[in-house]
């Protein structure tokens, strides 16, 4: 949403999401739509990356530190699941960017069903970041069920030239393919193409730019 009025700009990417343990996530940008109209250029433009700052420690993560305190709130029913609702807040001595919020945990499987978070310790120009993460069960094909992130919906506020710009962000994942044998071939094909690729790094998403010799190199600035 643009400052000074009610006008807004809708930007939609249709991506292929590849996640590999130890390497993290890659987003292969296949298609771009501006206000619902498909981008007709030969190459997609490298738009500014709008994303939250990286959080030092995720809530519920098993770590040796003590960055969060937890509190039982109530029982609730979400998406036909009976859940415990747990609130979490950063401890007073915790440093860096952290989350506060609530998580809905299935009473029988202890899987995360939903998590609502607000980020603290933000750096300019980001003023505010809030999001709701929704999880869904997926079968791996080997008889195991995994609860994976299905939808992310949130709002970020940036300060630009003394005025606030509101960015509403929504990510919806299609049904994933787990432990696919052709994963490396799909990744190699994407890297050999001219498509834009974003890769997860400790500093956030960065473009994995194609070089003249056909290899890819992270652009960290």
PDB file of C-alpha atoms in Angstrom:
ATOM      1  CA  UNK A   1       0.000   0.000   0.000  1.00  0.00           C
ATOM      2  CA  UNK A   2       1.465   3.308  -1.101  1.00  0.00           C
ATOM      3  CA  UNK A   3       1.854   6.161   1.418  1.00  0.00           C
ATOM      4  CA  UNK A   4      -0.487   9.115   1.346  1.00  0.00           C
ATOM      5  CA  UNK A   5      -3.564   7.323   0.048  1.00  0.00           C
ATOM      6  CA  UNK A   6      -5.422   4.080  -0.455  1.00  0.00           C
ATOM      7  CA  UNK A   7      -3.638   3.043  -3.672  1.00  0.00           C
ATOM      8  CA  UNK A   8      -1.910  -0.315  -3.656  1.00  0.00           C
ATOM      9  CA  UNK A   9       0.328  -2.373  -5.899  1.00  0.00           C
ATOM     10  CA  UNK A  10      -0.184  -6.146  -6.092  1.00  0.00           C
ATOM     11  CA  UNK A  11       2.938  -8.165  -6.891  1.00  0.00           C
ATOM     12  CA  UNK A  12       2.599 -11.939  -7.313  1.00  0.00           C
ATOM     13  CA  UNK A  13       5.382 -14.436  -7.892  1.00  0.00           C
ATOM     14  CA  UNK A  14       4.768 -18.038  -8.915  1.00  0.00           C
ATOM     15  CA  UNK A  15       7.840 -19.873  -7.677  1.00  0.00           C
ATOM     16  CA  UNK A  16       9.265 -23.341  -7.324  1.00  0.00           C
ATOM     17  CA  UNK A  17      10.391 -23.847  -3.726  1.00  0.00           C
ATOM     18  CA  UNK A  18      13.331 -26.204  -3.150  1.00  0.00           C
ATOM     19  CA  UNK A  19      14.526 -27.017   0.361  1.00  0.00           C
ATOM     20  CA  UNK A  20      17.629 -29.072   1.134  1.00  0.00           C
ATOM     21  CA  UNK A  21      18.868 -29.927   4.612  1.00  0.00           C
ATOM     22  CA  UNK A  22      22.120 -28.114   5.343  1.00  0.00           C
ATOM     23  CA  UNK A  23      21.680 -25.668   2.448  1.00  0.00           C
ATOM     24  CA  UNK A  24      18.266 -24.224   3.194  1.00  0.00           C
ATOM     25  CA  UNK A  25      15.659 -22.844   0.835  1.00  0.00           C
ATOM     26  CA  UNK A  26      15.838 -21.716  -2.765  1.00  0.00           C
ATOM     27  CA  UNK A  27      13.038 -19.894  -4.568  1.00  0.00           C
ATOM     28  CA  UNK A  28      13.055 -20.261  -8.364  1.00  0.00           C
ATOM     29  CA  UNK A  29      11.007 -17.409  -9.813  1.00  0.00           C
ATOM     30  CA  UNK A  30       8.965 -18.734 -12.737  1.00  0.00           C
ATOM     31  CA  UNK A  31       6.383 -16.008 -13.324  1.00  0.00           C
ATOM     32  CA  UNK A  32       5.595 -12.457 -12.205  1.00  0.00           C
ATOM     33  CA  UNK A  33       2.248 -10.679 -12.218  1.00  0.00           C
ATOM     34  CA  UNK A  34       1.753  -6.952 -11.521  1.00  0.00           C
ATOM     35  CA  UNK A  35      -1.823  -6.143 -10.497  1.00  0.00           C
ATOM     36  CA  UNK A  36      -2.839  -9.460 -12.030  1.00  0.00           C
ATOM     37  CA  UNK A  37      -1.131  -8.816 -15.392  1.00  0.00           C
ATOM     38  CA  UNK A  38       1.620 -11.232 -16.445  1.00  0.00           C
ATOM     39  CA  UNK A  39       5.100  -9.763 -16.948  1.00  0.00           C
ATOM     40  CA  UNK A  40       5.893 -10.014 -20.675  1.00  0.00           C
ATOM     41  CA  UNK A  41       9.595  -9.196 -20.608  1.00  0.00           C
ATOM     42  CA  UNK A  42      12.174 -11.822 -21.555  1.00  0.00           C
ATOM     43  CA  UNK A  43      13.597 -11.748 -18.041  1.00  0.00           C
ATOM     44  CA  UNK A  44      11.947 -11.038 -14.697  1.00  0.00           C
ATOM     45  CA  UNK A  45      13.239  -7.908 -12.947  1.00  0.00           C
ATOM     46  CA  UNK A  46      15.238  -8.163  -9.725  1.00  0.00           C
ATOM     47  CA  UNK A  47      12.786  -6.446  -7.395  1.00  0.00           C
ATOM     48  CA  UNK A  48      13.834  -5.293  -3.915  1.00  0.00           C
ATOM     49  CA  UNK A  49      13.618  -8.168  -1.446  1.00  0.00           C
ATOM     50  CA  UNK A  50      10.866  -7.408   1.071  1.00  0.00           C
ATOM     51  CA  UNK A  51      11.224  -9.807   3.983  1.00  0.00           C
ATOM     52  CA  UNK A  52      11.464  -9.730   7.782  1.00  0.00           C
ATOM     53  CA  UNK A  53      14.831  -9.504   9.495  1.00  0.00           C
ATOM     54  CA  UNK A  54      16.309 -12.861  10.443  1.00  0.00           C
ATOM     55  CA  UNK A  55      15.371 -13.995  13.943  1.00  0.00           C
ATOM     56  CA  UNK A  56      18.280 -15.086  16.157  1.00  0.00           C
ATOM     57  CA  UNK A  57      16.409 -17.951  17.811  1.00  0.00           C
ATOM     58  CA  UNK A  58      13.064 -19.431  16.770  1.00  0.00           C
ATOM     59  CA  UNK A  59      10.488 -20.165  19.484  1.00  0.00           C
ATOM     60  CA  UNK A  60      10.177 -23.869  20.376  1.00  0.00           C
ATOM     61  CA  UNK A  61      13.638 -24.555  18.910  1.00  0.00           C
ATOM     62  CA  UNK A  62      15.821 -26.866  21.001  1.00  0.00           C
ATOM     63  CA  UNK A  63      18.805 -24.733  21.965  1.00  0.00           C
ATOM     64  CA  UNK A  64      21.204 -24.467  24.884  1.00  0.00           C
ATOM     65  CA  UNK A  65      20.264 -20.818  25.422  1.00  0.00           C
ATOM     66  CA  UNK A  66      17.286 -19.345  27.226  1.00  0.00           C
ATOM     67  CA  UNK A  67      15.860 -16.704  24.925  1.00  0.00           C
ATOM     68  CA  UNK A  68      12.145 -17.293  25.578  1.00  0.00           C
ATOM     69  CA  UNK A  69       9.725 -17.844  28.405  1.00  0.00           C
ATOM     70  CA  UNK A  70       6.539 -19.865  27.844  1.00  0.00           C
ATOM     71  CA  UNK A  71       3.081 -19.735  29.434  1.00  0.00           C
ATOM     72  CA  UNK A  72       0.070 -22.014  29.052  1.00  0.00           C
ATOM     73  CA  UNK A  73      -2.958 -19.936  27.989  1.00  0.00           C
ATOM     74  CA  UNK A  74      -5.905 -22.254  27.304  1.00  0.00           C
ATOM     75  CA  UNK A  75      -7.241 -25.080  25.189  1.00  0.00           C
ATOM     76  CA  UNK A  76      -8.698 -24.306  21.756  1.00  0.00           C
ATOM     77  CA  UNK A  77      -9.919 -26.067  18.622  1.00  0.00           C
ATOM     78  CA  UNK A  78      -8.318 -25.124  15.305  1.00  0.00           C
ATOM     79  CA  UNK A  79      -8.967 -26.815  11.926  1.00  0.00           C
ATOM     80  CA  UNK A  80     -10.668 -29.775  13.661  1.00  0.00           C
ATOM     81  CA  UNK A  81      -7.733 -30.247  16.032  1.00  0.00           C
ATOM     82  CA  UNK A  82      -7.895 -29.932  19.805  1.00  0.00           C
ATOM     83  CA  UNK A  83      -4.940 -27.791  20.773  1.00  0.00           C
ATOM     84  CA  UNK A  84      -3.009 -26.348  23.659  1.00  0.00           C
ATOM     85  CA  UNK A  85      -2.403 -22.615  23.254  1.00  0.00           C
ATOM     86  CA  UNK A  86       1.044 -21.552  24.485  1.00  0.00           C
ATOM     87  CA  UNK A  87       2.250 -17.944  24.690  1.00  0.00           C
ATOM     88  CA  UNK A  88       5.928 -17.076  24.361  1.00  0.00           C
ATOM     89  CA  UNK A  89       7.877 -13.867  24.943  1.00  0.00           C
ATOM     90  CA  UNK A  90      11.603 -13.047  24.830  1.00  0.00           C
ATOM     91  CA  UNK A  91      13.370 -13.002  28.169  1.00  0.00           C
ATOM     92  CA  UNK A  92      14.597  -9.642  29.441  1.00  0.00           C
ATOM     93  CA  UNK A  93      18.266 -10.552  28.874  1.00  0.00           C
ATOM     94  CA  UNK A  94      17.721 -11.969  25.359  1.00  0.00           C
ATOM     95  CA  UNK A  95      19.486 -10.060  22.593  1.00  0.00           C
ATOM     96  CA  UNK A  96      18.829  -9.470  18.920  1.00  0.00           C
ATOM     97  CA  UNK A  97      15.648  -9.923  16.913  1.00  0.00           C
ATOM     98  CA  UNK A  98      13.158 -12.357  18.465  1.00  0.00           C
ATOM     99  CA  UNK A  99       9.473 -13.249  18.334  1.00  0.00           C
ATOM    100  CA  UNK A 100       6.621 -12.923  20.783  1.00  0.00           C
ATOM    101  CA  UNK A 101       3.253 -14.545  20.180  1.00  0.00           C
ATOM    102  CA  UNK A 102       1.202 -17.704  20.542  1.00  0.00           C
ATOM    103  CA  UNK A 103       1.389 -21.220  19.156  1.00  0.00           C
ATOM    104  CA  UNK A 104      -1.396 -23.809  18.823  1.00  0.00           C
ATOM    105  CA  UNK A 105      -0.100 -27.350  19.491  1.00  0.00           C
ATOM    106  CA  UNK A 106      -2.127 -30.488  18.746  1.00  0.00           C
ATOM    107  CA  UNK A 107      -2.982 -32.239  22.030  1.00  0.00           C
ATOM    108  CA  UNK A 108      -2.447 -35.764  20.666  1.00  0.00           C
ATOM    109  CA  UNK A 109       0.490 -35.412  18.234  1.00  0.00           C
ATOM    110  CA  UNK A 110       2.127 -32.227  19.641  1.00  0.00           C
ATOM    111  CA  UNK A 111       2.425 -30.911  16.085  1.00  0.00           C
ATOM    112  CA  UNK A 112       2.348 -27.160  15.462  1.00  0.00           C
ATOM    113  CA  UNK A 113      -0.994 -26.227  13.895  1.00  0.00           C
ATOM    114  CA  UNK A 114      -0.769 -22.440  13.903  1.00  0.00           C
ATOM    115  CA  UNK A 115       1.617 -19.766  15.131  1.00  0.00           C
ATOM    116  CA  UNK A 116       0.976 -16.018  15.432  1.00  0.00           C
ATOM    117  CA  UNK A 117       4.109 -13.930  15.918  1.00  0.00           C
ATOM    118  CA  UNK A 118       5.261 -10.349  16.271  1.00  0.00           C
ATOM    119  CA  UNK A 119       8.914  -9.495  15.772  1.00  0.00           C
ATOM    120  CA  UNK A 120      11.003  -7.317  18.099  1.00  0.00           C
ATOM    121  CA  UNK A 121      14.504  -5.878  17.806  1.00  0.00           C
ATOM    122  CA  UNK A 122      13.921  -4.694  14.238  1.00  0.00           C
ATOM    123  CA  UNK A 123      16.346  -2.580  12.265  1.00  0.00           C
ATOM    124  CA  UNK A 124      15.438   0.402  10.078  1.00  0.00           C
ATOM    125  CA  UNK A 125      13.702   0.794   7.715  1.00  0.00           C
ATOM    126  CA  UNK A 126      11.506  -2.035   9.073  1.00  0.00           C
ATOM    127  CA  UNK A 127       9.153  -0.694  11.746  1.00  0.00           C
ATOM    128  CA  UNK A 128       6.804  -3.616  12.360  1.00  0.00           C
ATOM    129  CA  UNK A 129       6.449  -7.253  11.323  1.00  0.00           C
ATOM    130  CA  UNK A 130       3.548  -9.515  12.237  1.00  0.00           C
ATOM    131  CA  UNK A 131       2.558 -12.827  10.653  1.00  0.00           C
ATOM    132  CA  UNK A 132       0.422 -15.931  11.060  1.00  0.00           C
ATOM    133  CA  UNK A 133       1.898 -19.295  10.057  1.00  0.00           C
ATOM    134  CA  UNK A 134      -0.443 -22.182   9.287  1.00  0.00           C
ATOM    135  CA  UNK A 135       0.741 -25.799   9.147  1.00  0.00           C
ATOM    136  CA  UNK A 136      -0.823 -28.813   7.410  1.00  0.00           C
ATOM    137  CA  UNK A 137      -0.173 -32.594   7.382  1.00  0.00           C
ATOM    138  CA  UNK A 138       1.492 -34.166   4.343  1.00  0.00           C
ATOM    139  CA  UNK A 139       2.229 -37.841   3.692  1.00  0.00           C
ATOM    140  CA  UNK A 140       5.792 -38.680   2.683  1.00  0.00           C
ATOM    141  CA  UNK A 141       4.711 -41.769   0.764  1.00  0.00           C
ATOM    142  CA  UNK A 142       6.527 -44.020   3.207  1.00  0.00           C
ATOM    143  CA  UNK A 143       3.729 -44.123   5.743  1.00  0.00           C
ATOM    144  CA  UNK A 144       4.948 -41.088   7.686  1.00  0.00           C
ATOM    145  CA  UNK A 145       3.050 -37.830   8.085  1.00  0.00           C
ATOM    146  CA  UNK A 146       4.866 -34.520   8.425  1.00  0.00           C
ATOM    147  CA  UNK A 147       3.357 -31.225   9.524  1.00  0.00           C
ATOM    148  CA  UNK A 148       4.823 -28.593   7.210  1.00  0.00           C
ATOM    149  CA  UNK A 149       4.328 -24.887   6.708  1.00  0.00           C
ATOM    150  CA  UNK A 150       1.356 -24.419   4.375  1.00  0.00           C
ATOM    151  CA  UNK A 151       0.521 -20.710   4.487  1.00  0.00           C
ATOM    152  CA  UNK A 152       2.170 -17.510   5.712  1.00  0.00           C
ATOM    153  CA  UNK A 153       0.143 -14.323   6.016  1.00  0.00           C
ATOM    154  CA  UNK A 154       1.504 -11.151   7.505  1.00  0.00           C
ATOM    155  CA  UNK A 155       1.968  -7.407   7.450  1.00  0.00           C
ATOM    156  CA  UNK A 156       5.149  -5.368   7.480  1.00  0.00           C
ATOM    157  CA  UNK A 157       5.531  -1.607   7.901  1.00  0.00           C
ATOM    158  CA  UNK A 158       8.547   0.219   6.484  1.00  0.00           C
ATOM    159  CA  UNK A 159       9.561   3.817   7.078  1.00  0.00           C
ATOM    160  CA  UNK A 160      10.564   5.447   3.790  1.00  0.00           C
ATOM    161  CA  UNK A 161      11.361   9.156   3.741  1.00  0.00           C
ATOM    162  CA  UNK A 162       9.502   9.686   6.995  1.00  0.00           C
ATOM    163  CA  UNK A 163       6.342   7.988   5.728  1.00  0.00           C
ATOM    164  CA  UNK A 164       5.110   4.472   6.375  1.00  0.00           C
ATOM    165  CA  UNK A 165       4.703   1.947   3.578  1.00  0.00           C
ATOM    166  CA  UNK A 166       2.560  -1.088   4.414  1.00  0.00           C
ATOM    167  CA  UNK A 167       3.420  -4.416   2.784  1.00  0.00           C
ATOM    168  CA  UNK A 168       0.913  -7.247   3.126  1.00  0.00           C
ATOM    169  CA  UNK A 169       2.529 -10.584   2.373  1.00  0.00           C
ATOM    170  CA  UNK A 170       0.940 -13.957   1.709  1.00  0.00           C
ATOM    171  CA  UNK A 171       2.703 -17.188   0.755  1.00  0.00           C
ATOM    172  CA  UNK A 172       0.743 -20.323  -0.137  1.00  0.00           C
ATOM    173  CA  UNK A 173       2.549 -23.620  -0.753  1.00  0.00           C
ATOM    174  CA  UNK A 174       1.200 -26.310  -3.074  1.00  0.00           C
ATOM    175  CA  UNK A 175       1.349 -29.965  -2.037  1.00  0.00           C
ATOM    176  CA  UNK A 176       5.047 -30.760  -1.492  1.00  0.00           C
ATOM    177  CA  UNK A 177       7.031 -33.659  -2.889  1.00  0.00           C
ATOM    178  CA  UNK A 178       9.158 -35.075  -0.072  1.00  0.00           C
ATOM    179  CA  UNK A 179      12.557 -36.757  -0.509  1.00  0.00           C
ATOM    180  CA  UNK A 180      12.222 -36.665  -4.299  1.00  0.00           C
ATOM    181  CA  UNK A 181      14.993 -38.693  -5.985  1.00  0.00           C
ATOM    182  CA  UNK A 182      15.224 -36.214  -8.876  1.00  0.00           C
ATOM    183  CA  UNK A 183      15.772 -33.248  -6.522  1.00  0.00           C
ATOM    184  CA  UNK A 184      19.401 -32.632  -7.547  1.00  0.00           C
ATOM    185  CA  UNK A 185      18.509 -32.815 -11.250  1.00  0.00           C
ATOM    186  CA  UNK A 186      15.717 -30.271 -10.741  1.00  0.00           C
ATOM    187  CA  UNK A 187      18.102 -27.983  -8.866  1.00  0.00           C
ATOM    188  CA  UNK A 188      20.801 -28.294 -11.536  1.00  0.00           C
ATOM    189  CA  UNK A 189      18.261 -27.547 -14.256  1.00  0.00           C
ATOM    190  CA  UNK A 190      17.064 -24.430 -12.431  1.00  0.00           C
ATOM    191  CA  UNK A 191      20.628 -23.168 -11.881  1.00  0.00           C
ATOM    192  CA  UNK A 192      21.460 -23.743 -15.575  1.00  0.00           C
ATOM    193  CA  UNK A 193      18.419 -21.729 -16.670  1.00  0.00           C
ATOM    194  CA  UNK A 194      18.167 -17.940 -16.857  1.00  0.00           C
ATOM    195  CA  UNK A 195      15.531 -17.805 -14.117  1.00  0.00           C
ATOM    196  CA  UNK A 196      16.043 -15.632 -11.048  1.00  0.00           C
ATOM    197  CA  UNK A 197      16.856 -17.662  -7.934  1.00  0.00           C
ATOM    198  CA  UNK A 198      16.691 -16.476  -4.341  1.00  0.00           C
ATOM    199  CA  UNK A 199      18.633 -18.450  -1.736  1.00  0.00           C
ATOM    200  CA  UNK A 200      18.257 -18.459   2.028  1.00  0.00           C
ATOM    201  CA  UNK A 201      21.331 -17.170   3.890  1.00  0.00           C
ATOM    202  CA  UNK A 202      22.056 -16.220   7.530  1.00  0.00           C
ATOM    203  CA  UNK A 203      21.377 -12.609   6.499  1.00  0.00           C
ATOM    204  CA  UNK A 204      18.090 -13.377   4.744  1.00  0.00           C
ATOM    205  CA  UNK A 205      17.194 -14.089   1.127  1.00  0.00           C
ATOM    206  CA  UNK A 206      19.775 -13.135  -1.486  1.00  0.00           C
ATOM    207  CA  UNK A 207      19.873 -13.423  -5.278  1.00  0.00           C
ATOM    208  CA  UNK A 208      21.866 -16.384  -6.599  1.00  0.00           C
ATOM    209  CA  UNK A 209      23.104 -14.693  -9.757  1.00  0.00           C
ATOM    210  CA  UNK A 210      24.123 -16.538 -12.902  1.00  0.00           C
ATOM    211  CA  UNK A 211      27.683 -15.858 -14.056  1.00  0.00           C
ATOM    212  CA  UNK A 212      29.023 -15.725 -17.618  1.00  0.00           C
ATOM    213  CA  UNK A 213      30.508 -19.214 -17.231  1.00  0.00           C
ATOM    214  CA  UNK A 214      27.104 -20.627 -16.269  1.00  0.00           C
ATOM    215  CA  UNK A 215      27.762 -20.989 -12.533  1.00  0.00           C
ATOM    216  CA  UNK A 216      25.792 -19.238  -9.784  1.00  0.00           C
ATOM    217  CA  UNK A 217      27.152 -16.812  -7.177  1.00  0.00           C
ATOM    218  CA  UNK A 218      25.418 -15.219  -4.209  1.00  0.00           C
ATOM    219  CA  UNK A 219      25.005 -11.450  -4.357  1.00  0.00           C
ATOM    220  CA  UNK A 220      25.176 -10.453  -0.695  1.00  0.00           C
ATOM    221  CA  UNK A 221      24.574  -6.685  -1.060  1.00  0.00           C
TER     222      UNK A 221
END
